[in-house]
XYZ file of N, CA and C in Angstrom:
816
model
N 1.142 -0.888 0.136
C -0.308 0.387 0.130
C 1.187 1.317 -0.137
N 0.684 2.425 -0.734
C 1.304 3.741 -0.926
C 0.489 4.579 -0.002
N 1.517 5.071 0.966
C 0.726 6.332 1.293
C 1.520 7.819 0.900
N 0.813 9.016 1.008
C 1.967 10.069 0.960
C 2.325 10.692 2.054
N 3.663 11.141 2.246
C 4.346 11.483 3.814
C 5.045 12.617 3.120
N 4.283 13.557 4.021
C 5.348 15.110 3.936
C 7.037 14.768 4.500
N 7.696 15.588 3.257
C 8.967 15.260 3.987
C 9.761 16.714 3.973
N 9.536 17.663 3.173
C 10.249 19.308 3.003
C 9.009 20.168 3.419
N 9.109 21.315 4.523
C 8.592 22.030 4.273
C 8.794 22.955 3.308
N 7.520 24.024 3.519
C 7.647 25.198 2.072
C 8.655 25.761 2.148
N 9.215 26.375 3.140
C 10.193 27.191 3.536
C 11.762 26.479 3.102
N 11.460 25.474 3.428
C 13.111 24.678 2.739
C 12.902 24.960 0.994
N 11.822 24.345 0.712
C 11.692 24.132 -0.678
C 12.179 25.387 -1.735
N 11.338 26.396 -0.621
C 11.290 27.797 -1.593
C 12.664 28.665 -1.404
N 13.491 28.386 -0.333
C 15.049 28.772 -0.263
C 15.660 28.117 -1.331
N 15.417 26.531 -1.658
C 16.256 26.400 -1.966
C 16.226 26.194 -3.817
N 15.070 26.398 -4.231
C 14.589 26.913 -5.492
C 15.036 28.163 -5.777
N 14.745 28.998 -4.752
C 15.516 30.394 -5.023
C 16.931 30.380 -4.983
N 17.638 29.501 -3.856
C 19.066 29.827 -4.119
C 19.477 29.088 -5.613
N 18.871 28.608 -6.544
C 19.210 27.782 -7.120
C 19.511 28.534 -8.366
N 18.570 29.940 -9.142
C 19.307 30.833 -10.063
C 20.156 32.000 -9.392
N 19.941 31.892 -8.140
C 20.634 33.202 -7.663
C 22.002 33.185 -7.802
N 22.311 31.633 -7.489
C 23.830 30.971 -7.337
C 24.303 31.050 -8.625
N 23.461 30.480 -9.766
C 23.947 30.129 -10.985
C 24.447 31.884 -11.362
N 23.542 32.582 -11.315
C 23.943 34.191 -11.595
C 24.959 34.673 -10.935
N 25.095 34.115 -9.947
C 26.411 34.550 -8.953
C 27.742 34.464 -9.717
N 27.723 32.703 -10.101
C 28.753 32.262 -10.567
C 29.088 32.659 -12.329
N 28.179 32.889 -12.677
C 28.264 33.447 -14.010
C 28.665 34.802 -14.101
N 28.475 35.353 -13.542
C 28.877 37.147 -13.343
C 30.222 37.134 -12.514
N 30.528 36.009 -11.312
C 31.910 36.184 -11.003
C 32.845 35.701 -12.364
N 32.435 34.769 -12.794
C 33.287 34.673 -13.997
C 33.902 35.477 -14.969
N 32.962 36.598 -15.034
C 32.830 37.761 -16.231
C 33.902 38.536 -15.441
N 34.064 38.807 -14.378
C 34.991 39.437 -13.169
C 36.280 38.616 -13.539
N 36.169 37.529 -13.508
C 37.623 36.764 -12.936
C 38.210 36.942 -14.587
N 37.374 36.743 -15.352
C 38.107 37.022 -17.005
C 39.437 37.977 -17.155
N 39.019 39.491 -15.941
C 39.997 40.166 -16.156
C 41.157 40.250 -15.510
N 41.474 39.283 -14.984
C 42.972 38.791 -13.925
C 42.350 37.357 -14.103
N 42.462 36.521 -14.429
C 42.355 35.109 -14.465
C 43.938 34.635 -14.401
N 44.373 34.391 -13.006
C 45.934 34.274 -12.647
C 45.897 32.713 -12.003
N 44.869 32.356 -12.086
C 45.042 31.059 -10.989
C 45.305 29.825 -12.072
N 45.860 29.032 -11.681
C 46.631 27.995 -12.203
C 47.246 26.679 -11.245
N 47.072 25.199 -11.092
C 47.607 24.553 -10.504
C 49.195 24.162 -11.309
N 49.891 24.228 -10.654
C 51.310 23.785 -11.000
C 51.718 22.439 -9.942
N 52.492 21.708 -10.524
C 53.151 20.871 -10.129
C 54.740 20.574 -10.904
N 55.828 20.539 -10.177
C 57.003 20.728 -10.343
C 57.364 21.612 -11.342
N 56.725 22.723 -11.469
C 56.711 24.163 -11.852
C 56.193 23.466 -13.561
N 55.142 22.293 -13.672
C 54.511 22.604 -15.187
C 53.022 22.555 -14.848
N 52.511 23.369 -15.321
C 51.294 23.849 -15.647
C 50.215 22.579 -15.687
N 49.518 22.546 -14.912
C 48.362 21.111 -15.179
C 47.141 21.591 -15.611
N 46.773 22.621 -14.840
C 45.379 23.026 -15.273
C 45.339 24.608 -15.006
N 44.979 25.439 -15.792
C 44.904 27.264 -15.926
C 43.214 27.195 -15.945
N 43.069 28.083 -15.089
C 41.646 28.351 -14.755
C 41.248 29.687 -15.471
N 40.402 29.828 -16.450
C 39.478 28.656 -17.318
C 40.500 28.764 -18.906
N 40.297 27.873 -19.575
C 41.265 27.933 -21.180
C 40.055 29.202 -22.246
N 40.816 29.543 -23.154
C 40.313 30.580 -24.058
C 39.012 30.004 -24.520
N 38.829 28.576 -24.704
C 38.295 28.193 -25.801
C 36.690 28.523 -24.544
N 36.736 27.902 -23.535
C 35.635 27.972 -22.601
C 35.042 29.517 -22.473
N 36.237 30.640 -22.229
C 35.347 32.266 -22.168
C 35.045 32.380 -23.785
N 35.233 31.945 -24.786
C 34.922 32.247 -26.247
C 33.301 31.368 -25.978
N 33.203 30.421 -25.663
C 32.067 29.720 -26.098
C 30.751 30.247 -24.979
N 31.313 30.659 -23.730
C 30.105 31.534 -23.347
C 30.109 32.799 -23.368
N 30.550 33.383 -24.156
C 30.971 34.585 -24.487
C 31.186 35.968 -22.992
N 31.909 35.465 -22.841
C 32.739 36.176 -21.155
C 33.784 36.952 -21.431
N 34.468 36.819 -22.441
C 35.503 37.968 -22.928
C 35.384 39.744 -23.101
N 35.592 40.668 -22.070
C 35.481 42.147 -21.990
C 34.183 42.172 -21.700
N 33.590 41.929 -20.478
C 32.192 42.212 -20.069
C 32.256 42.393 -18.528
N 33.742 42.792 -18.304
C 33.776 42.720 -16.358
C 32.800 44.115 -16.125
N 32.631 45.223 -16.435
C 31.319 46.063 -15.687
C 29.815 45.644 -15.599
N 29.736 44.519 -16.732
C 28.384 43.781 -16.760
C 28.437 42.778 -15.414
N 29.670 42.382 -15.258
C 29.520 41.057 -14.564
C 29.523 41.817 -12.770
N 30.647 42.978 -12.565
C 30.257 43.417 -11.654
C 28.746 43.928 -11.092
N 28.061 44.294 -12.443
C 26.731 45.164 -11.891
C 25.961 43.715 -11.171
N 26.285 42.608 -11.974
C 24.956 42.240 -11.349
C 25.214 40.993 -10.283
N 26.966 41.088 -10.415
C 27.508 40.044 -8.912
C 26.951 41.107 -7.417
N 27.504 42.414 -7.688
C 27.091 43.608 -6.621
C 25.439 43.235 -6.326
N 24.472 43.271 -7.317
C 23.438 43.088 -6.643
C 22.726 42.271 -6.404
N 23.093 40.767 -7.318
C 22.025 39.497 -6.508
C 23.104 38.622 -5.072
N 24.162 39.473 -4.800
C 24.802 38.906 -3.887
C 24.033 39.338 -2.811
N 23.088 40.298 -2.644
C 22.196 40.753 -1.733
C 20.679 39.448 -1.445
N 20.799 39.443 -2.842
C 19.630 38.318 -2.858
C 20.216 37.178 -2.348
N 21.447 37.146 -2.648
C 22.056 35.510 -1.709
C 22.123 35.741 -0.503
N 22.615 36.399 -0.057
C 23.042 36.500 1.153
C 21.521 36.809 2.400
N 20.529 37.171 1.380
C 19.103 37.372 2.515
C 18.476 36.062 2.202
N 18.381 35.614 1.309
C 17.623 34.194 0.800
C 18.897 33.196 2.182
N 19.925 33.434 1.973
C 21.060 32.289 3.360
C 20.347 32.617 4.846
N 20.564 33.713 5.033
C 20.204 34.170 6.307
C 19.138 33.553 6.906
N 17.639 33.990 5.705
C 16.665 33.448 6.131
C 16.223 31.687 6.098
N 17.215 31.095 5.423
C 17.161 29.890 5.781
C 17.776 29.593 7.121
N 18.787 30.108 7.526
C 19.241 29.601 8.602
C 18.825 29.488 10.058
N 18.481 31.069 10.017
C 17.268 31.403 10.798
C 15.825 30.047 11.068
N 15.296 29.930 10.392
C 14.234 29.262 9.824
C 14.662 27.780 10.489
N 16.139 27.508 9.748
C 16.250 26.062 10.372
C 16.570 26.259 11.997
N 17.106 27.281 12.282
C 17.278 27.205 13.730
C 15.903 27.424 14.539
N 14.944 28.248 14.103
C 13.430 28.266 14.785
C 12.765 27.088 14.886
N 12.705 26.552 13.230
C 12.051 25.620 13.659
C 12.360 24.031 14.103
N 13.385 24.255 14.437
C 14.421 22.561 15.063
C 14.832 21.626 13.850
N 14.469 22.117 12.627
C 14.916 21.192 11.625
C 16.670 21.309 11.892
N 17.531 22.063 12.346
C 18.553 21.694 11.956
C 18.801 20.214 12.789
N 18.288 19.766 13.617
C 18.475 18.467 14.355
C 18.684 17.430 13.611
N 17.824 17.323 11.993
C 17.802 16.482 11.387
C 18.880 16.550 10.003
N 19.626 17.849 9.991
C 20.445 18.119 9.340
C 21.733 18.480 9.795
N 22.599 18.723 11.066
C 23.697 18.744 11.620
C 24.212 17.262 11.486
N 25.738 17.106 11.683
C 26.187 15.419 11.286
C 25.766 15.349 12.791
N 26.007 13.934 12.780
C 25.857 12.779 14.005
C 27.361 12.942 14.175
N 27.568 12.506 15.828
C 29.262 11.555 16.263
C 29.660 10.382 15.042
N 29.057 9.611 14.677
C 28.889 9.033 13.898
C 29.062 9.103 12.148
N 28.681 10.297 11.977
C 28.332 10.892 10.559
C 29.474 10.456 9.335
N 30.597 10.545 10.260
C 31.686 9.889 9.378
C 31.972 8.625 8.668
N 32.011 7.742 9.884
C 32.008 6.039 9.446
C 30.482 6.270 8.683
N 29.190 6.523 8.833
C 28.468 6.374 8.299
C 28.311 6.616 6.783
N 28.878 7.950 6.518
C 29.153 8.428 5.390
C 29.633 7.362 4.670
N 30.670 6.592 5.019
C 31.506 5.782 4.200
C 30.683 4.592 3.728
N 29.396 4.008 4.723
C 29.073 2.980 4.117
C 28.028 3.626 3.004
N 27.439 4.847 3.444
C 26.626 5.297 2.139
C 27.574 5.571 0.582
N 28.328 5.919 0.586
C 29.274 6.058 -0.402
C 29.216 4.752 -0.912
N 29.636 3.601 -0.337
C 29.862 1.902 -0.766
C 28.356 1.836 -1.050
N 27.261 2.036 -0.276
C 25.728 1.828 -1.084
C 25.955 2.345 -2.265
N 26.238 3.611 -2.376
C 25.817 4.701 -3.838
C 26.330 3.880 -5.125
N 27.559 3.721 -4.677
C 28.400 2.641 -5.299
C 28.294 1.413 -5.986
N 27.149 0.713 -5.314
C 26.634 -0.724 -5.640
C 28.508 -1.643 -5.039
N 28.727 -1.146 -4.199
C 29.851 -2.043 -3.767
C 29.210 -2.570 -2.351
N 28.053 -2.230 -1.763
C 27.681 -2.880 -0.791
C 25.816 -3.002 -0.543
N 25.577 -3.705 -0.026
C 23.850 -4.308 0.079
C 23.464 -3.589 1.433
N 24.370 -2.863 2.189
C 23.831 -3.240 3.769
C 22.875 -1.874 3.442
N 21.859 -2.274 4.155
C 20.768 -1.155 4.060
C 20.965 0.285 4.896
N 20.730 1.223 4.439
C 20.483 2.401 4.773
C 19.865 2.787 6.341
N 19.893 3.729 6.934
C 19.104 4.073 8.241
C 18.342 4.671 7.524
N 16.784 4.793 7.820
C 15.440 5.389 7.233
C 15.533 6.756 8.124
N 16.074 7.673 7.661
C 16.249 8.610 7.913
C 15.783 10.064 7.015
N 15.365 11.078 7.221
C 15.684 12.359 6.266
C 16.374 12.375 5.507
N 17.452 12.953 6.056
C 19.004 12.616 5.423
C 19.902 11.812 5.809
N 20.782 11.522 5.074
C 21.683 10.573 5.412
C 22.669 10.757 6.167
N 23.940 10.490 6.740
C 25.215 10.375 6.737
C 25.357 11.571 6.180
N 25.887 11.118 4.841
C 26.613 11.912 3.770
C 25.981 12.896 3.576
N 24.604 13.262 3.145
C 24.112 14.257 3.032
C 23.873 15.588 4.060
N 24.106 14.982 5.362
C 24.482 15.559 6.815
C 25.756 16.367 6.623
N 26.505 15.590 6.098
C 27.926 16.215 6.217
C 27.903 17.613 5.036
N 27.536 16.992 3.831
C 27.427 17.702 2.554
C 26.661 19.261 3.083
N 25.386 19.340 3.376
C 24.074 19.832 3.212
C 24.815 21.206 4.368
N 25.223 20.263 5.373
C 25.846 21.576 6.372
C 26.514 21.950 6.056
N 27.937 21.240 5.308
C 29.519 22.086 4.506
C 28.560 23.491 3.784
N 27.541 22.908 2.986
C 27.270 23.818 1.794
C 26.735 25.274 2.941
N 26.370 24.962 4.039
C 25.895 26.014 4.765
C 27.130 27.044 5.328
N 28.200 26.211 5.333
C 29.364 27.133 6.305
C 30.165 27.551 4.834
N 29.814 26.865 3.717
C 30.528 27.436 2.280
C 29.542 28.704 2.118
N 28.532 28.821 2.276
C 27.937 30.220 2.132
C 28.211 30.969 2.841
N 28.346 30.955 3.895
C 28.656 32.034 4.663
C 30.462 32.328 4.383
N 30.914 31.612 3.905
C 32.428 31.894 3.722
C 32.585 32.999 2.558
N 31.791 32.660 1.964
C 31.571 33.018 0.526
C 30.952 34.742 0.608
N 29.963 34.645 1.095
C 29.677 36.317 1.966
C 30.811 36.756 2.415
N 31.490 36.471 3.538
C 32.283 37.103 3.911
C 33.786 37.386 3.175
N 34.312 36.179 2.531
C 35.077 36.847 1.390
C 34.988 37.502 0.647
N 33.490 37.685 0.180
C 33.347 38.450 -1.106
C 33.035 40.508 -0.468
N 32.373 40.601 0.652
C 32.516 41.273 1.303
C 34.173 42.042 1.228
N 34.999 40.593 1.867
C 36.392 41.627 1.874
C 36.998 42.102 0.417
N 36.785 41.674 -0.531
C 37.169 41.839 -2.197
C 36.420 42.854 -1.824
N 34.862 42.975 -1.679
C 34.410 44.286 -2.608
C 34.834 45.722 -1.504
N 35.095 45.455 -0.347
C 35.427 46.634 0.552
C 36.758 46.473 1.065
N 37.668 46.482 0.732
C 38.784 45.985 1.388
C 39.177 46.984 2.351
N 38.777 48.451 2.156
C 39.538 49.546 3.138
C 38.873 49.576 4.163
N 37.362 49.780 3.548
C 36.424 49.744 4.796
C 36.220 48.669 5.708
N 36.434 47.374 5.348
C 36.390 45.999 5.920
C 37.689 45.579 6.264
N 38.622 46.640 6.131
C 40.202 46.121 6.529
C 40.445 44.891 7.582
N 39.415 45.066 8.422
C 39.851 43.940 9.878
C 39.381 42.564 9.079
N 38.237 42.368 8.496
C 37.969 41.019 7.433
C 39.033 40.775 6.618
N 39.336 41.449 6.156
C 40.707 41.039 4.483
C 41.865 40.303 5.989
N 42.031 41.120 6.874
C 43.094 40.526 7.501
C 42.777 39.079 7.938
N 41.815 38.872 8.677
C 41.004 37.639 9.123
C 41.218 36.729 7.792
N 41.192 36.973 6.892
C 41.461 36.205 5.441
C 42.854 35.976 5.086
N 43.608 36.817 5.426
C 45.122 36.950 5.318
C 45.795 37.679 4.208
N 44.594 38.669 3.930
C 44.783 39.532 3.233
C 44.420 39.124 2.003
N 44.017 40.620 1.094
C 43.413 40.992 0.321
C 43.460 39.359 -0.958
N 44.645 39.199 -1.548
C 45.159 38.365 -1.997
C 44.508 36.322 -1.844
N 44.300 36.433 -0.711
C 44.010 35.459 -0.203
C 42.646 35.272 0.459
N 41.938 36.563 0.579
C 40.496 36.419 0.286
C 40.212 35.885 -0.687
N 40.549 36.465 -2.143
C 40.304 36.250 -3.391
C 40.507 34.767 -3.732
N 41.458 34.122 -3.112
C 41.840 32.660 -3.259
C 40.524 32.235 -2.837
N 40.378 32.460 -1.397
C 39.212 31.757 -0.884
C 37.969 31.824 -1.740
N 37.774 32.839 -1.805
C 36.601 33.542 -2.685
C 36.079 32.343 -4.066
N 37.555 32.140 -4.505
C 37.547 31.409 -5.969
C 37.341 30.028 -5.796
N 37.963 29.286 -4.899
C 38.044 28.242 -4.220
C 36.840 27.266 -3.848
N 35.864 28.428 -3.207
C 34.581 28.314 -3.046
C 33.533 27.949 -3.836
N 33.659 28.943 -5.013
C 32.972 28.804 -6.222
C 33.233 27.528 -6.874
N 34.638 26.908 -7.010
C 34.591 25.710 -7.488
C 33.997 24.556 -6.830
N 33.990 25.041 -5.428
C 33.338 23.861 -4.651
C 32.071 23.990 -4.951
N 31.658 25.138 -5.190
C 29.901 25.169 -5.537
C 29.554 24.300 -7.059
N 30.416 24.242 -7.914
C 30.636 23.609 -9.230
C 30.814 22.231 -9.011
N 31.531 21.629 -7.756
C 31.745 20.089 -7.878
C 30.559 19.468 -7.039
N 29.843 20.263 -6.073
C 28.657 20.065 -5.721
C 27.319 20.269 -6.380
N 27.677 20.956 -7.262
C 26.259 20.937 -7.744
C 25.997 19.587 -9.056
N 27.481 19.200 -9.700
C 27.750 17.935 -10.225
C 27.337 16.477 -9.687
N 27.582 16.856 -8.308
C 27.478 15.631 -7.350
C 25.861 15.573 -7.156
N 25.306 16.481 -6.652
C 24.038 16.687 -6.480
C 23.035 16.552 -7.587
N 23.445 16.870 -8.692
C 22.228 16.554 -9.936
C 22.586 14.509 -10.048
N 23.949 14.259 -9.745
C 23.885 12.630 -10.429
C 22.984 12.097 -9.253
N 23.336 12.388 -7.867
C 22.299 11.960 -7.089
C 21.166 12.065 -6.766
N 20.817 13.316 -7.467
C 19.298 13.430 -7.386
C 18.460 12.556 -8.737
N 19.449 12.357 -9.524
C 19.152 11.358 -10.929
C 19.047 9.766 -10.909
N 19.852 9.291 -9.785
C 20.361 7.990 -8.605
C 18.902 7.960 -8.163
N 18.323 8.728 -6.968
C 17.223 8.398 -6.042
C 16.177 9.037 -6.683
N 15.772 9.096 -7.838
C 14.669 9.012 -9.005
C 13.494 9.772 -8.602
N 12.443 9.512 -9.489
C 11.714 10.812 -9.428
C 10.608 11.196 -8.033
N 11.002 10.134 -7.035
C 9.595 9.785 -5.928
C 10.581 11.102 -5.254
N 11.399 11.264 -5.001
C 12.695 12.027 -4.210
C 12.154 13.228 -4.888
N 12.810 13.154 -6.314
C 12.941 14.911 -7.011
C 11.506 15.295 -6.635
N 10.450 14.935 -6.134
C 9.155 15.415 -6.325
C 9.138 16.030 -5.242
N 9.531 15.373 -4.376
C 9.377 15.843 -2.519
C 10.212 16.853 -2.780
N 11.270 17.659 -3.564
C 11.590 18.824 -3.388
C 10.646 19.920 -4.012
N 9.739 19.333 -4.636
C 8.526 20.313 -5.461
C 7.103 20.713 -4.685
N 6.939 19.395 -4.458
C 5.777 19.652 -4.189
C 5.838 19.194 -2.233
N 6.720 18.608 -1.798
C 6.967 18.719 -0.594
C 6.550 17.350 0.217
N 6.543 16.582 -0.755
C 5.778 15.010 -0.191
C 6.684 14.137 -0.916
N 6.562 12.780 -0.503
C 6.891 11.736 -0.871
C 6.040 10.332 -0.951
N 6.055 9.772 -1.672
C 5.349 8.338 -2.103
C 5.727 6.819 -1.274
N 5.312 6.659 -0.399
C 6.146 5.185 0.370
C 5.051 4.719 0.701
N 5.827 3.186 0.367
C 5.468 2.218 0.146
C 5.351 1.165 1.741
N 4.193 0.847 1.955
C 4.085 0.270 3.318
C 3.577 -1.256 3.466
N 4.110 -2.095 3.936
C 3.141 -3.278 4.179
C 1.478 -3.216 4.172
N 0.493 -3.966 3.463
C -0.494 -3.640 3.739
C -1.064 -5.118 4.264
N -1.943 -4.534 5.262
C -2.744 -5.164 6.544
C -4.029 -4.824 6.074
N -4.990 -6.569 5.617
C -5.987 -6.100 5.333
C -7.734 -6.847 6.199
N -8.466 -6.159 6.489
C -9.167 -6.495 7.534
C -10.682 -6.550 7.164
N -11.424 -7.727 7.061
C -12.774 -7.954 6.480
C -13.634 -7.814 7.702
N -14.976 -7.677 7.018
C -16.149 -7.654 7.916
C -16.219 -6.861 9.320
N -15.853 -5.767 8.982
C -15.351 -4.745 10.201
C -15.889 -3.776 9.807
N -16.825 -3.054 10.848
C -17.299 -1.923 10.596
C -16.723 -0.914 11.319
N -17.155 0.407 11.065
C -16.856 1.246 12.106
C -16.390 1.515 13.253
N -17.490 0.514 14.240
C -17.601 0.529 15.407
C -16.766 -0.151 15.576
N -16.665 -1.569 15.117
C -16.075 -2.622 15.413
C -13.856 -2.416 15.139
N -13.964 -1.477 14.447
C -12.532 -0.854 13.967
C -11.985 -0.405 15.766
N -13.124 0.701 15.873
C -12.638 1.324 16.878
C -12.433 0.703 18.295
N -13.478 -0.773 18.523
C -13.238 -1.707 19.599
C -11.974 -2.051 19.578
N -11.635 -2.695 18.500
C -10.593 -3.499 18.146
C -9.399 -2.564 18.364
N -9.237 -1.361 18.090
C -8.265 -0.626 18.831
C -8.230 -0.564 20.307
N -9.289 -0.293 20.915
C -9.429 -0.040 21.970
C -8.413 -1.676 22.779
N -9.078 -2.727 22.104
C -8.866 -3.745 22.763
C -7.546 -4.377 22.576
N -6.275 -3.344 21.586
C -5.346 -3.762 21.513
C -4.372 -2.656 22.339
N -5.026 -1.492 22.757
C -4.372 -0.630 23.948
C -4.322 -1.247 25.237
N -5.567 -1.777 24.732
C -6.061 -2.574 26.217
C -4.645 -3.909 26.850
N -4.714 -4.546 25.919
C -3.527 -5.675 26.103
C -2.599 -5.453 25.917
N -2.114 -4.078 25.994
C -0.845 -3.846 26.070
C -0.695 -3.211 27.285
N -1.491 -3.207 28.507
C -1.634 -2.535 29.500
C -1.531 -3.500 30.644
N -0.212 -3.816 30.998
C -0.402 -5.416 32.439
C -1.280 -5.029 33.589
N -1.512 -3.161 33.601
C -2.024 -2.889 35.081
C -3.587 -2.821 34.847
N -4.098 -3.261 33.903
C -5.679 -3.437 33.780
C -6.005 -4.490 34.100
N -7.329 -4.863 34.863
C -7.550 -5.719 35.486
C -8.207 -6.734 33.933
N -8.538 -6.155 32.891
C -8.801 -6.907 32.069
C -7.695 -7.278 31.097
N -6.538 -7.104 31.689
C -5.374 -7.395 30.742
C -5.448 -9.017 30.204
N -5.904 -9.941 30.938
C -5.657 -11.579 31.003
C -7.109 -11.751 29.749
N -7.772 -11.261 30.024
C -8.974 -11.574 29.228
C -9.143 -10.824 27.561
N -8.272 -9.797 27.739
C -8.118 -9.141 26.230
C -7.093 -9.478 25.579
N -6.088 -10.427 26.470
C -4.940 -11.121 25.727
C -5.089 -12.515 25.121
N -6.512 -12.495 25.409
C -6.325 -14.003 24.588
C -6.568 -13.780 23.357
N -6.324 -15.336 23.146
C -6.062 -15.789 21.493
C -7.532 -16.580 21.465
N -8.460 -16.203 20.391
C -9.191 -16.769 20.098
C -9.344 -17.574 18.644
N -8.931 -18.986 18.202
C -8.739 -19.365 17.169
C -10.482 -18.807 16.173
N -11.465 -18.206 16.547
C -12.256 -18.150 15.528
C -12.272 -16.236 15.146
N -11.460 -15.787 15.825
C -10.795 -14.563 15.239
C -10.283 -14.178 14.135
N -9.754 -15.544 13.704
C -8.878 -15.847 12.428
C -9.442 -16.534 11.334
N -10.829 -16.679 11.595
C -11.190 -17.640 9.909
C -11.544 -16.807 9.119
N -10.834 -17.410 8.104
C -11.321 -16.428 6.492
C -10.448 -15.603 6.528
N -9.135 -15.123 7.567
C -8.501 -13.760 7.683
C -9.453 -12.735 8.015
N -10.305 -13.207 8.982
C -11.162 -12.138 9.224
C -11.298 -12.041 11.193
N -10.909 -10.555 11.080
C -10.310 -10.469 13.183
C -11.413 -9.849 13.384
N -12.231 -10.352 14.477
C -13.550 -10.053 15.266
C -12.767 -9.412 16.226
N -13.511 -8.133 17.087
C -12.803 -7.652 18.133
C -13.477 -8.425 19.523
N -12.744 -8.613 20.717
C -13.233 -9.211 21.874
C -14.515 -8.294 22.149
N -15.523 -8.934 22.678
C -16.436 -8.512 23.123
C -16.649 -8.434 24.659
N -15.965 -9.055 25.341
C -16.136 -9.098 27.005
C -14.686 -8.623 27.715
N -13.922 -7.829 26.972
C -13.048 -7.410 27.509
C -13.320 -6.439 28.468
N -14.513 -5.680 28.953
C -15.022 -4.489 29.803
C -14.908 -3.865 28.978
N -14.987 -3.221 28.012
C -14.618 -1.977 27.127
C -15.967 -1.861 27.071
């Protein structure tokens, strides 16, 4: 039997889907700004391994010579990004939903089991929690990344007025490196997140849109029971679990007649 169960609140879904295009605009406009001084690369033993970013990527995305446009979009949407993030964090704390989001003491060890399960290297079933251990770590990490993005961005935006913040990140150049590294982290998260959503299936994706998921539960069939019988049966079951009740022994009886043809008949002499 299938039932509909609520999974994600309206606020969680709202902030999630609002943040998606905002962060996309922030990354795109940030790339327009970075093009003017694309100095970052990875070198090993003096040899360039990766340069961020190749000219073909700039040309394909029509990035060159749009610095002022990038700054205009970036400095506008950074406030929407910040407000949406602050609203989400305050809601998470006020509603108590942080309890299902924060990593537990055993989350690191449990996350490894999740990875093995997702890679089909383990058949061990995962705990039926709203978020598994890997999701707790990643989603909490994304919140921390968002906070650091805002702080490093402000340090770059107003380095003179916020010189104390610039100093806290090790100087202007290091703050810019942190800001860039966080952006790369978002891109990697997007890739993994989309793959995970695809693997999880439509039911999981629908829960982030509609707020509910469809859950399969074992079906229990009752026949020949009217509404009054169901009510009395429920009362008998509660009574049978109460050792302190004087009718405990009678309500706990097993009557073969109750199971004929799959029919359950409520006890009538339990004193209800």
